[in-house]
Coordinates of C-alpha atoms in Angstrom, one line a residue:
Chain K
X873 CA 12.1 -81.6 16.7
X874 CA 9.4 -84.7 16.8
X875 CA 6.4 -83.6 14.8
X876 CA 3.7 -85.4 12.5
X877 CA 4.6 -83.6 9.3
X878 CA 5.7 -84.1 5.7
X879 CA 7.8 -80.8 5.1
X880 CA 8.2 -77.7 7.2
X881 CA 6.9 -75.5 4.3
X882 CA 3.3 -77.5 3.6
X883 CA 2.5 -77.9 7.1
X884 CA -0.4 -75.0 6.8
X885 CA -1.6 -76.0 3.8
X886 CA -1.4 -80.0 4.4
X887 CA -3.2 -79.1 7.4
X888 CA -6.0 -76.9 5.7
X889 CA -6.5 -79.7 3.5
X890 CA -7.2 -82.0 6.5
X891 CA -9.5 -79.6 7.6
X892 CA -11.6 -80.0 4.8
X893 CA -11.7 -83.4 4.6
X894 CA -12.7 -84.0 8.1
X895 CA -15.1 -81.6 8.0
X896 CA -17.2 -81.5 4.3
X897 CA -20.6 -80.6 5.6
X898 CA -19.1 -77.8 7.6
X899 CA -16.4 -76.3 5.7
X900 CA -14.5 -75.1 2.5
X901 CA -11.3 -74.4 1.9
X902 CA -9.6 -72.7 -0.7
X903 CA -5.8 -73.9 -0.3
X904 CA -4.7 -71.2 -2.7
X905 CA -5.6 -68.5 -0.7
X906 CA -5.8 -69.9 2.7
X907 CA -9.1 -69.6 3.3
X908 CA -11.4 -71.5 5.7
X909 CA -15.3 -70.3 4.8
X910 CA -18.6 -71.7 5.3
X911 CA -20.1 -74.9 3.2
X912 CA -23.3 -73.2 3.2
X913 CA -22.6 -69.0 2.9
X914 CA -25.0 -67.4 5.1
X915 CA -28.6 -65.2 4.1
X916 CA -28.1 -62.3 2.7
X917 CA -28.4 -59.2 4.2
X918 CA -25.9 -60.9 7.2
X919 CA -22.9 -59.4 8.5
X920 CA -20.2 -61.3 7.6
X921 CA -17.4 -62.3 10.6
X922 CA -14.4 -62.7 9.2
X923 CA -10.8 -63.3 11.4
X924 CA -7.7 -64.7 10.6
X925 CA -3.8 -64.5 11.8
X926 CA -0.5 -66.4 11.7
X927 CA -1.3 -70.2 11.9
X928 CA -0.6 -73.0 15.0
X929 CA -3.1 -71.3 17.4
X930 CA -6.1 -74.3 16.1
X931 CA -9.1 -74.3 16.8
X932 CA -8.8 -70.5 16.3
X933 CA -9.4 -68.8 13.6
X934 CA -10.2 -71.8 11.2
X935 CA -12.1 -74.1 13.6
X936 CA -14.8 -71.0 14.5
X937 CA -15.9 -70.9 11.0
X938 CA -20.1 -71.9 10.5
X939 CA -23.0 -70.7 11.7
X940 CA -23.4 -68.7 15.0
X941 CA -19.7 -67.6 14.9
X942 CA -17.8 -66.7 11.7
X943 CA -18.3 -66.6 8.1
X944 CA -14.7 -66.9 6.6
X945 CA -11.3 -67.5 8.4
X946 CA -7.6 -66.6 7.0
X947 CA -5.0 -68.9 7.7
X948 CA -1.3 -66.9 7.4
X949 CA 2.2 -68.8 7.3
X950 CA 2.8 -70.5 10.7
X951 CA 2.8 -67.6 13.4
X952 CA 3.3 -64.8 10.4
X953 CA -0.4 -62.4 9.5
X954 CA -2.0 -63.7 6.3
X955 CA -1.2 -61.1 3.5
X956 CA -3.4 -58.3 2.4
X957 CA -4.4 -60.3 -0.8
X958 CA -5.4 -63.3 1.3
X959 CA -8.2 -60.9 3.1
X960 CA -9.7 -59.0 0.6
X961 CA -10.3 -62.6 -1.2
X962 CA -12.7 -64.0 2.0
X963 CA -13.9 -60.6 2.5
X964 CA -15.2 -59.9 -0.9
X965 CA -16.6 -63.7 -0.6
X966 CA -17.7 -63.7 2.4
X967 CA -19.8 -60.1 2.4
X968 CA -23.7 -60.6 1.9
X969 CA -24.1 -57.2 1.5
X970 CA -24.3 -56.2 4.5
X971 CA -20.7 -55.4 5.2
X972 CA -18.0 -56.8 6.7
X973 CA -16.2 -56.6 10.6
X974 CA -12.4 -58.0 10.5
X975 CA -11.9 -59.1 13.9
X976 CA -7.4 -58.3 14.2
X977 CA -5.4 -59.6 17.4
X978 CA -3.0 -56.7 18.1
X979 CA -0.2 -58.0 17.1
X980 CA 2.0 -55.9 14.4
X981 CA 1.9 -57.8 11.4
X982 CA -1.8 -58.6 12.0
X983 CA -2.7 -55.0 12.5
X984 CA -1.0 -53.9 9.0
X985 CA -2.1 -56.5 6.8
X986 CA -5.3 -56.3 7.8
X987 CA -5.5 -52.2 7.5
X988 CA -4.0 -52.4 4.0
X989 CA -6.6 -55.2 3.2
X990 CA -9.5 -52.5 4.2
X991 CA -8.1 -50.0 2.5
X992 CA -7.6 -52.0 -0.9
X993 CA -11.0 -53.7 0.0
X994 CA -12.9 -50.5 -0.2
X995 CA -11.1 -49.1 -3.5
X996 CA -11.5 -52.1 -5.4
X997 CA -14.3 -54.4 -4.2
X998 CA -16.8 -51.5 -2.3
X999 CA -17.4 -53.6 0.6
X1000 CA -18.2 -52.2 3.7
X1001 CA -15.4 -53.1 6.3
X1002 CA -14.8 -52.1 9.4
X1003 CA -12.4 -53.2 11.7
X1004 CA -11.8 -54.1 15.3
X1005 CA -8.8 -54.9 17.0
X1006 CA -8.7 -56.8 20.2
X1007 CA -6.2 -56.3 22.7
X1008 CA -6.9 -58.0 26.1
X1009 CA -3.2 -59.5 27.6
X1010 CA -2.9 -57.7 30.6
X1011 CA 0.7 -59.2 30.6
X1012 CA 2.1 -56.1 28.3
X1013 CA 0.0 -53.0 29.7
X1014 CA 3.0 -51.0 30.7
X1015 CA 2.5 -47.3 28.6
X1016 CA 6.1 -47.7 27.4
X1017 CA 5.1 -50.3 25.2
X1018 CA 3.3 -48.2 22.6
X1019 CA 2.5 -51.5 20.4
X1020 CA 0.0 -51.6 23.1
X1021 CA -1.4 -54.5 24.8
X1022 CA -1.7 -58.0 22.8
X1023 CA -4.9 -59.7 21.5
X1024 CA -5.4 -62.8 22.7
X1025 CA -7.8 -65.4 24.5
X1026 CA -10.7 -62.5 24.2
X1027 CA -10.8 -63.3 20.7
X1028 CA -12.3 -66.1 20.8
X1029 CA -15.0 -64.9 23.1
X1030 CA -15.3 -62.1 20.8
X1031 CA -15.9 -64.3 17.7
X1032 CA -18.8 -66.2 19.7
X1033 CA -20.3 -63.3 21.2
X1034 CA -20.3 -61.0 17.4
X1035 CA -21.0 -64.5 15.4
X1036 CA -24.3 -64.7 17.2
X1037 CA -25.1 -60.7 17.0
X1038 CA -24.6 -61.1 13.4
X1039 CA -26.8 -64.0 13.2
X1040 CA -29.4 -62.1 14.9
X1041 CA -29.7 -59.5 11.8
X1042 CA -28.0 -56.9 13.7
X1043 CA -26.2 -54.2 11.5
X1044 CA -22.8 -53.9 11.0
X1045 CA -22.0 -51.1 13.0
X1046 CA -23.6 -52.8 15.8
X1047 CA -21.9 -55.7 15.5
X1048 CA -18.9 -54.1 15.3
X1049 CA -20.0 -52.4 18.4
X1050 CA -20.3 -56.1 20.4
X1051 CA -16.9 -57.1 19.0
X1052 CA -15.8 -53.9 21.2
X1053 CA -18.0 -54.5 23.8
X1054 CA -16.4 -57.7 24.7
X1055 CA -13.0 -56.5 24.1
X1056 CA -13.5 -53.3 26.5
X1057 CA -14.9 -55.4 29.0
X1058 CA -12.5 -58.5 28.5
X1059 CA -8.9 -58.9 30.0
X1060 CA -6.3 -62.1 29.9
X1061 CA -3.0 -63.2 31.0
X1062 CA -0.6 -66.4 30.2
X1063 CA 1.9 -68.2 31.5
X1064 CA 4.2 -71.3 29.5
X1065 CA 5.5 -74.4 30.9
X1066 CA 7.3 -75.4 27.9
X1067 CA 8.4 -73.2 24.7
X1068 CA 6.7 -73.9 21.4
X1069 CA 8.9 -75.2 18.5
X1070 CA 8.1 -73.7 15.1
X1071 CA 8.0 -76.2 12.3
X1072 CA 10.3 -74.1 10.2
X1073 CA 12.7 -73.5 13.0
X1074 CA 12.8 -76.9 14.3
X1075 CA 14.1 -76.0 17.7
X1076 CA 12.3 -74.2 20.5
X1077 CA 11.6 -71.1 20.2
X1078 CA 12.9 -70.3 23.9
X1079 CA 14.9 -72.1 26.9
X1080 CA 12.6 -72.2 29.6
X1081 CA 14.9 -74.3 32.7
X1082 CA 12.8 -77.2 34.1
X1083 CA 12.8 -75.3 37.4
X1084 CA 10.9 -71.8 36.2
X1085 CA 8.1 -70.8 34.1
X1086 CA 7.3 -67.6 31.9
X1087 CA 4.5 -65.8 33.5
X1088 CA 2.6 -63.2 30.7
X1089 CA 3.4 -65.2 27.5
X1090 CA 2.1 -64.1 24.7
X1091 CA 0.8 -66.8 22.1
X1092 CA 3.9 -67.1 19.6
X1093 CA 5.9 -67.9 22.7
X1094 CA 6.8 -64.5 22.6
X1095 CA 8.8 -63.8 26.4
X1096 CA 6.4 -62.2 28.9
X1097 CA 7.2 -60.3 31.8
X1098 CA 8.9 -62.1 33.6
X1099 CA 10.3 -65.5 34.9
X1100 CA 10.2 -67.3 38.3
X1101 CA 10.6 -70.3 40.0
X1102 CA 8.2 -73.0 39.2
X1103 CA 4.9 -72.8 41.9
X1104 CA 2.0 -74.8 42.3
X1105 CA -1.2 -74.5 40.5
X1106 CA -2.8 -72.6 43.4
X1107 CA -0.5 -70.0 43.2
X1108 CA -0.2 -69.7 39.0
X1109 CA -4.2 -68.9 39.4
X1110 CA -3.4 -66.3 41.6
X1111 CA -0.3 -64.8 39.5
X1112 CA -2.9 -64.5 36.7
X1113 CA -6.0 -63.6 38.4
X1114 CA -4.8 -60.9 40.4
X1115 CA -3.4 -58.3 37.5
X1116 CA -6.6 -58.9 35.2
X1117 CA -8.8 -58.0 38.5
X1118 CA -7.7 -55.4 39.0
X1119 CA -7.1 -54.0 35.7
X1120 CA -11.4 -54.8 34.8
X1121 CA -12.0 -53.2 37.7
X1122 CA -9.7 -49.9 37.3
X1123 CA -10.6 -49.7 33.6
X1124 CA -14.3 -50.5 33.9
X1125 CA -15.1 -50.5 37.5
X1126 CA -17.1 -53.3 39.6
X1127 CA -16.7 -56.9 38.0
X1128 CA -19.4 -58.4 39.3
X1129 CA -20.6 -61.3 36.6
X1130 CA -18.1 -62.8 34.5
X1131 CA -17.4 -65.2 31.7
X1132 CA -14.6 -67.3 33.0
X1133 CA -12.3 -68.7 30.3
X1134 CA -9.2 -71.0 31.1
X1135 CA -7.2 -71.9 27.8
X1136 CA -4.7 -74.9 27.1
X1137 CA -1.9 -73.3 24.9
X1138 CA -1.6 -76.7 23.3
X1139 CA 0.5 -79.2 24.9
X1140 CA -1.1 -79.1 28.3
X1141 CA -3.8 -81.8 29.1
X1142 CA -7.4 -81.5 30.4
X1143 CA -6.8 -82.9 33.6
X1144 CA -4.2 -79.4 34.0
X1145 CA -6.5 -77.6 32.7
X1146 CA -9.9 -78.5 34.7
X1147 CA -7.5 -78.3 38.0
X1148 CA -6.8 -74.8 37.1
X1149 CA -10.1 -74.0 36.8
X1150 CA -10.8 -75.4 39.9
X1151 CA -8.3 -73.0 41.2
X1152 CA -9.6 -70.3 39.3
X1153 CA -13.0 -70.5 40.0
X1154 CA -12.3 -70.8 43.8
X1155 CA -10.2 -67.5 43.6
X1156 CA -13.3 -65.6 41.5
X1157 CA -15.9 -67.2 44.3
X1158 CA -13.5 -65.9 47.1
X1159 CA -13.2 -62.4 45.3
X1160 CA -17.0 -62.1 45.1
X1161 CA -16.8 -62.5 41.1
X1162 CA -19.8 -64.1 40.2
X1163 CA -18.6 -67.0 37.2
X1164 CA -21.9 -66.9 35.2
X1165 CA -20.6 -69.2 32.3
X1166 CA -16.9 -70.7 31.7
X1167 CA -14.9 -72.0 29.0
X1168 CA -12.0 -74.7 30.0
X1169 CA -9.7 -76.3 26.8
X1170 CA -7.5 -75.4 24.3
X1171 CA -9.0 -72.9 21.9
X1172 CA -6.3 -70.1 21.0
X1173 CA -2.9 -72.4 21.1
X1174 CA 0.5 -71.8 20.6
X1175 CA 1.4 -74.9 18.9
X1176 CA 2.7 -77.8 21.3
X1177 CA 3.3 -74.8 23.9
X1178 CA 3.1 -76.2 27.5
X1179 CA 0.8 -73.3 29.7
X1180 CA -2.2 -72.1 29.8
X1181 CA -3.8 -68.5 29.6
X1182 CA -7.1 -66.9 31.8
X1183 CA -9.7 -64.7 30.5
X1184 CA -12.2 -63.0 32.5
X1185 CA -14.9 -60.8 30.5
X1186 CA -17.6 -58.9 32.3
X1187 CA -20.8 -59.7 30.9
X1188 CA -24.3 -57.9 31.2
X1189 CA -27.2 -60.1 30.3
X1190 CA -27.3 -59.1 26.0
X1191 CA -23.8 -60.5 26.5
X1192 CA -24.7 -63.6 28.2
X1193 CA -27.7 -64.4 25.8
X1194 CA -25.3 -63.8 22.6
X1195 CA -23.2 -66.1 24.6
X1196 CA -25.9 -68.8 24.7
X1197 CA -27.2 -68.6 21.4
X1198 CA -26.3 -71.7 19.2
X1199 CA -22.8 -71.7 17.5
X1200 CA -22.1 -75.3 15.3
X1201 CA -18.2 -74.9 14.5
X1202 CA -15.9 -77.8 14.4
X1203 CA -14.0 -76.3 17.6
X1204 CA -17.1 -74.6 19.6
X1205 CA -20.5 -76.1 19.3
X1206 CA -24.1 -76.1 21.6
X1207 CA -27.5 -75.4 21.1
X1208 CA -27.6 -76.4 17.2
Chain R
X1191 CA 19.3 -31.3 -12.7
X1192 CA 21.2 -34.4 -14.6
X1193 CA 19.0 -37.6 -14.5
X1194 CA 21.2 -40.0 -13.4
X1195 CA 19.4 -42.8 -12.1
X1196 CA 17.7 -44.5 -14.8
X1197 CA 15.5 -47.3 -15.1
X1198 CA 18.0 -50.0 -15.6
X1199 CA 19.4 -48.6 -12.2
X1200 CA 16.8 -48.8 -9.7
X1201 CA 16.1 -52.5 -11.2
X1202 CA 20.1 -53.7 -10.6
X1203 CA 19.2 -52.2 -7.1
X1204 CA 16.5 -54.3 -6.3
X1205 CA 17.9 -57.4 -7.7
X1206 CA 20.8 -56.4 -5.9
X1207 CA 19.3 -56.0 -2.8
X1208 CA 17.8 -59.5 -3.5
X1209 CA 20.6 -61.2 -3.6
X1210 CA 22.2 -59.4 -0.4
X1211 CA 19.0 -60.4 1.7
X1212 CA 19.1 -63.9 0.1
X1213 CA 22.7 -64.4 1.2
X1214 CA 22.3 -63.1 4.8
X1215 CA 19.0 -64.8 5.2
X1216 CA 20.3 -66.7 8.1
X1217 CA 21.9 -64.1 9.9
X1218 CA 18.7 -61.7 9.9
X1219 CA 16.6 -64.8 11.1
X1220 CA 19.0 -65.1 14.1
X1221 CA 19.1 -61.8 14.7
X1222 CA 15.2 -62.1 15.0
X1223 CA 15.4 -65.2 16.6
X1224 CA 16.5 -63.3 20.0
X1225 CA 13.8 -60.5 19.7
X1226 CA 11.5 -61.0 17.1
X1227 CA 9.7 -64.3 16.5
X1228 CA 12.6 -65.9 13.7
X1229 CA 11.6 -65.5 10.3
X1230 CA 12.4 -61.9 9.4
X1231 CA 15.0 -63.3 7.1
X1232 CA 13.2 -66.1 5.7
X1233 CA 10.4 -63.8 5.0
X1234 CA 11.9 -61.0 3.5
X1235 CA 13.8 -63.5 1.0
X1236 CA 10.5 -65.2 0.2
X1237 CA 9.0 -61.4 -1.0
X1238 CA 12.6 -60.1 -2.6
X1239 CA 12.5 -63.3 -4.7
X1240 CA 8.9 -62.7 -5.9
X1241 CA 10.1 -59.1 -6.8
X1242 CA 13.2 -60.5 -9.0
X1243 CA 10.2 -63.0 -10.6
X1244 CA 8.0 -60.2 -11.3
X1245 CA 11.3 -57.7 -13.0
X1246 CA 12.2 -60.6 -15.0
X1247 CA 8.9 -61.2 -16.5
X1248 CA 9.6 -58.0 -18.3
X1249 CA 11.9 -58.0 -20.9
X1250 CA 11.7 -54.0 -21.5
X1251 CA 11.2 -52.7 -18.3
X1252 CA 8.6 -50.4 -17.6
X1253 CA 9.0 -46.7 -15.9
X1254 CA 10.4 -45.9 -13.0
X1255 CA 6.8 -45.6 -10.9
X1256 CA 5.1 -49.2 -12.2
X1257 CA 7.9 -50.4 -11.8
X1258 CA 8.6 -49.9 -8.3
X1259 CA 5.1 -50.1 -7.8
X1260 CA 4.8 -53.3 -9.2
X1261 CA 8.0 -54.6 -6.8
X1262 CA 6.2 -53.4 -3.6
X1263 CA 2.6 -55.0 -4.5
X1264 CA 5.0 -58.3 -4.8
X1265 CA 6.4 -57.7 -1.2
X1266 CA 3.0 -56.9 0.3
X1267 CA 1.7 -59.9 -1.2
X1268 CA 4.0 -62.4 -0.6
X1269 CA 6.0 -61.8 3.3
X1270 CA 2.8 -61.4 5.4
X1271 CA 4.0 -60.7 9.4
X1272 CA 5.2 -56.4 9.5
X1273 CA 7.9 -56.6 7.0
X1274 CA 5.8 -57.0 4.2
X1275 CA 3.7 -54.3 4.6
X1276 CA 6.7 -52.0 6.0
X1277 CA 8.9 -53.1 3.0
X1278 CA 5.8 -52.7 0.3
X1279 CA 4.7 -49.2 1.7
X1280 CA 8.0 -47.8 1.4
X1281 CA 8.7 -48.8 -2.6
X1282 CA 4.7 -47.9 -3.3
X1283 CA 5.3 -44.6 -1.9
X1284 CA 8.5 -43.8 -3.9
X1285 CA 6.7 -45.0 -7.3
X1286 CA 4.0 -42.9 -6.3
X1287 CA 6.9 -39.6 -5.9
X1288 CA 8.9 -40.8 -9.2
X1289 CA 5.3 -41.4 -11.4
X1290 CA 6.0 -42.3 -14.7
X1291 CA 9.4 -41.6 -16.2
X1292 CA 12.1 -43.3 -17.1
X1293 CA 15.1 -41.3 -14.8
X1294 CA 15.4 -39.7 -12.3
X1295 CA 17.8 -36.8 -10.9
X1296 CA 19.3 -37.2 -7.6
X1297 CA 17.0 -34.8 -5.4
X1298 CA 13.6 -36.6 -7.3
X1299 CA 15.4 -39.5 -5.9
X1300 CA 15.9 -37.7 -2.6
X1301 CA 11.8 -36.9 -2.9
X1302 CA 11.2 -40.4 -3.3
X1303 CA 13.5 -42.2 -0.6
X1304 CA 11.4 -39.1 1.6
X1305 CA 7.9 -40.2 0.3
X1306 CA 8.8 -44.1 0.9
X1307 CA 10.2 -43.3 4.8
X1308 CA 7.1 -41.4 5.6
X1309 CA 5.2 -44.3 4.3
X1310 CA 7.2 -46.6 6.8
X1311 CA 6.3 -43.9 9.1
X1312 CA 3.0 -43.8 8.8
X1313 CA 2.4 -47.8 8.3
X1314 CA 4.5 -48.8 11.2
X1315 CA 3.4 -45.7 13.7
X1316 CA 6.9 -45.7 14.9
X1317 CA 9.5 -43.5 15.3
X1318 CA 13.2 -42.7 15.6
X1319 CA 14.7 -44.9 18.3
X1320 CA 12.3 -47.7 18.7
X1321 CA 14.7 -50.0 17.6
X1322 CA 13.0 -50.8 14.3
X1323 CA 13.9 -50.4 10.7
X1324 CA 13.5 -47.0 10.8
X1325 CA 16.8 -46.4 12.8
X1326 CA 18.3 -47.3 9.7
X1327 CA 16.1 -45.9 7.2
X1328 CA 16.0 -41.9 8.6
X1329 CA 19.5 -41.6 9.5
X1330 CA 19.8 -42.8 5.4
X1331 CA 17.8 -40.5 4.2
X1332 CA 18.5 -37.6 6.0
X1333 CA 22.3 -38.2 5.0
X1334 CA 21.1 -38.0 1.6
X1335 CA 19.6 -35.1 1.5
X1336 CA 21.9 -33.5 3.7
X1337 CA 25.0 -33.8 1.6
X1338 CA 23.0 -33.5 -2.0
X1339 CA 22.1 -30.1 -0.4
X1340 CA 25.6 -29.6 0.7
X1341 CA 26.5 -30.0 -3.1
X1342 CA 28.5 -32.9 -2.5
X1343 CA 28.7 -35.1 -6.2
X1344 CA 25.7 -37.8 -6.3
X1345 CA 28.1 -40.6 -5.7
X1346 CA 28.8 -39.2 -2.4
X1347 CA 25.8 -38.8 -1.4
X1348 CA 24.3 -42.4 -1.9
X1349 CA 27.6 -43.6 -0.2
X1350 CA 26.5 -41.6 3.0
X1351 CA 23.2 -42.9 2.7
X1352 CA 23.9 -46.5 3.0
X1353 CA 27.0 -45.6 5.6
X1354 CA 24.2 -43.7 7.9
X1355 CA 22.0 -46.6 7.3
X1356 CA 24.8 -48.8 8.9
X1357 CA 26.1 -46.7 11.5
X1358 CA 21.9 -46.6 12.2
X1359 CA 22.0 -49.9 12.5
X1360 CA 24.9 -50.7 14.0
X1361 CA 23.2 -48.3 17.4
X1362 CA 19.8 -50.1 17.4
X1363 CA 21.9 -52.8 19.6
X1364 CA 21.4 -50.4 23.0
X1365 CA 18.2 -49.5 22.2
X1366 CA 14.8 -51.0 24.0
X1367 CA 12.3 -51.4 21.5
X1368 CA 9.2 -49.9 21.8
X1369 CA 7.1 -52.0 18.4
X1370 CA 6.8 -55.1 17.2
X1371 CA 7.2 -58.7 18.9
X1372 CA 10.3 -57.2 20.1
X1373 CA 8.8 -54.6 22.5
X1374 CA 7.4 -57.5 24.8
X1375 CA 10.9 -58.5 25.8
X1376 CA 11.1 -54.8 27.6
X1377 CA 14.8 -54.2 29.1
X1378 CA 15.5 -58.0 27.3
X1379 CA 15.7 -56.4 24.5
X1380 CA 18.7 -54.5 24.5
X1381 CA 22.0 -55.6 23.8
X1382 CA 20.4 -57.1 20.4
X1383 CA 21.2 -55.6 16.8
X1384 CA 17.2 -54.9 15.5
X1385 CA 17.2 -57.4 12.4
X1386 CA 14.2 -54.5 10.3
X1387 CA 17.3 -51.6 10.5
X1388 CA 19.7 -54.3 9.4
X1389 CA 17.9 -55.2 6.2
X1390 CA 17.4 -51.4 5.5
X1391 CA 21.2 -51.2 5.9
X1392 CA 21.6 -54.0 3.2
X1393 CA 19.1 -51.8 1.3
X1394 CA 20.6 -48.9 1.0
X1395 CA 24.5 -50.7 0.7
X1396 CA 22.7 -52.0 -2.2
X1397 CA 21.9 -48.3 -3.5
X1398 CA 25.3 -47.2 -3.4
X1399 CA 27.1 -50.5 -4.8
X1400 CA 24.7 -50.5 -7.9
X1401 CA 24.1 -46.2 -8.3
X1402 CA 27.8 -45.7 -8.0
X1403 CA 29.0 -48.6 -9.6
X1404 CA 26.5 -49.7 -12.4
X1405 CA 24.8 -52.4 -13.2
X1406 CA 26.3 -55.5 -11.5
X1407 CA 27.6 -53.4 -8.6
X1408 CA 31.3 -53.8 -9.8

């Protein structure tokens, strides 16, 4: 293992600390409780934003804190859910009064620690929390698998699109309502070059041969469906295209406009990333998808993961304008 | 109805089952390593030693409910990722069965094993045979009950507890799990030992070393 870091054990709070150095007019961060929140709290009478999960998928959830996305973020051990005590602290901080929506990845741990969170949060600290869960990865949609699908590259999306509803003075049940909105109408699937090592580990989390590559990997470097010979780019676009089609348009019908989202999943350049996109927006134009905005870099990693992941979400245009409205975040930033 | 299990008891168990966790830490890391994402036994170590902190910061313990109460708020807040919660729910629910006093006979213990599994139950949203924790952890206390009800002495019946739990565990291995990380390997994952039941084995081997045996399990 090769990795700029003191110990395995401080690596997520070493790195939170960075974080606030690099970025004191933006954020705060209490190290204690691994916390990333706002340097200025927002109005009151906002809906907070709050998100959080295991850490090594930067920018997400800590790099999407400020204004136009979300109020507080909760950093957990390196790929391990933050602990109940960790989210009631940013949610009772971060609510204005208006309530709170935790935005949770379906993933196990992230699902449970969360829920207990809600329910301590509303016996001890009366804030109003409701709770979302995304689930977009196409890669795990099989019915036997009742943990359900996985949330990923959606999220992010989600966090924009909700961040600037809640800006907008919307009420918490409505924002609530975009954060499932964009989840219903959102669907992703990955694929890895390389495995991610885990600092704590210190070897790779899977053998991947040079000659083959995992297609539907999930963003611990978790296995996906299924493993075949290494193709080129043209092809990977079309291994990952073609399931989230035609899921969108089973579950929700005609996907005619679309939010087009390809995402590094860490160790895989820009260069690999804008040809892909190339790829996938070629593939979209030949489907008749209509690519009305896109999104191309690493936003929801997997530590130094080779691979990358596509999202598709179908947007109408009070999606599209949420979309456009100005976010100022140290890892997603226009219009402010 | 004797009240056999005391205070003093239930605390050797969990500082027992400390110890047990702590010394096969590595084992149930590997065994998460091939299905799971590799930390169940680091994890679980990091919360059993935070409940050994907490039990030694009293010097006369308190009854049975705060007590385990107080050793499941320390797991939920310290392991994070499903085990926390899975592990907390299930000692919160039995000091919510056993309340406040300072023994307990074998079926309130029976009543609380039940309330903690249910707990699990109803946390995790899993069931028997999805190659989790719970393959262990029914099969335990079902044994319990089953041979307390059968009359069979107390000492008996922990010992076919924490033998259930094993031979539970010990058949998760041709399983394919259904929750967790582990359900994303599909078919992948059989053939692997499911690290949650293995730790609930170690839990309840704990039980009967410490219930039978007193106070340093010897």
């Amino acid at each position: 293992m090769k990795k700029l870091i003191n110990a395995p054990e401080d690596v997520v709070v070493e790195a939170l600390r960075g974080m606030a150095a690099a970025h004191p007019q933006h954020l705060r961060v209490d190290t204690a409780n691994r916390i990333v929140y706002r340097a200025t709290p927002a109005a009151p009478g906002k809906v907070a934003l709050i998100s959080g999960g295991g850490s090594g998928h930067e920018p997400l959830h800590g790099g999407f804190v400020g204004p136009g996305m979300l109020d507080a973020a909760i950093a957990g051990e390196v790929f391990t859910s933050p602990v109940p005590d960790q989210v009631v602290e940013a949610t009772r901080r971060a609510d204005t009064g208006a309530g709170v929506v935790h935005i949770v990845k379906n993933y196990t741990g992230d699902v449970m620690n969360f829920e207990m969170a809600a329910e301590i949060a509303a016996a001890e600290t009366g804030v109003e929390v409701v709770s979302v869960i995304t689930d977009d990865d196409v890669a795990v949609q099989d019915s036997l698998y009742t943990a359900g699908r996985r949330g990923v590259g959606v999220t992010v999306l989600a966090e924009k699109i909700a961040g600037a509803a809640a800006e907008q003075g919307r009420p918490l049940h409505e924002v609530a309502d975009v954060v499932r909105r964009v989840n219903e109408n959102g669907r992703s699937m990955g694929m890895a070059l390389t495995s991610c090592t885990v600092p704590a580990a210190g070897r790779p989390t899977f053998d991947l041969p040079e000659h083959e590559m995992e297609i539907g990997v999930g963003i611990h470097g978790e296995p996906g469906r299924r493993r075949v010979p290494l193709a080129p780019a043209k092809e990977v676009a079309a291994m990952l295209l073609e399931p989230i089609l035609e899921d969108l348009r089973t579950a929700v019908g005609d996907t005619k406009d679309v939010i087009a989202f390809v995402n590094g999943m860490g160790a895989t350049p820009l260069l690999e990333l804008y040809l892909m996109y190339g790829e996938v927006s070629a593939l979209l134009a030949k489907a008749g998808v209509n690519v009305v905005r896109s999104l191309v870099g690493p936003y929801i990693t997997s530590l130094d993961m080779a691979g990358c992941s596509v999202t598709l979400l179908r947007v109408d245009d009070d999606l599209v304008r949420l979309w456009d409205a100005p976010v100022n975040t140290p890892g997603l930033r226009w219009g402010a | 109805m004797s009240e056999i299990v005391d205070v003093t008891t239930l605390r050797s168990w969990l500082i027992r089952f400390a110890g047990d966790v702590e010394e096969h830490a590595a084992e149930l890391t590997e065994l998460d390593s091939a299905i799971g994402d590799a930390d169940h036994g680091s994890n679980l170590a990091r919360g059993m030693k935070a409940v050994v902190s907490v039990l030694a910061d009293d010097s006369t313990p308190p009854s049975i409910g705060p007590m385990l109460k107080q050793s499941g708020m320390a797991l939920v807040s310290t392991v994070g990722g499903a085990s926390g919660p899975l592990y907390g729910t299930f000692f919160l629910r039995m000091a919510t069965a056993a309340g406040e006093c300072d023994a307990l006979g074998p079926d309130s213990l029976a009543a609380a094993f039940r309330a903690g599994l249910e707990g699990v139950v109803a946390r995790g949203k899993a069931s028997a045979g999805d190659k989790t924790m719970l393959d262990a952890l029914i099969p335990a206390v079902d044994a319990f009950e089953a041979a307390l009800g059968e009359g069979k002495p107390f000492g008996d019946a922990i010992r076919a507890a924490a033998d259930a739990a094993e031979a539970g565990r010990d058949a998760t291995t041709g399983l394919l799990a259904r929750k967790g990380r582990a359900s994303y390997l599909g078919e992948r994952s059989v053939g692997h030992q499911d690290p949650g039941a293995t730790s609930t084995a170690l839990l309840f081997r704990a039980a009967a070393t410490t219930m039978i045996d007193g106070e340093d399990g010897k």
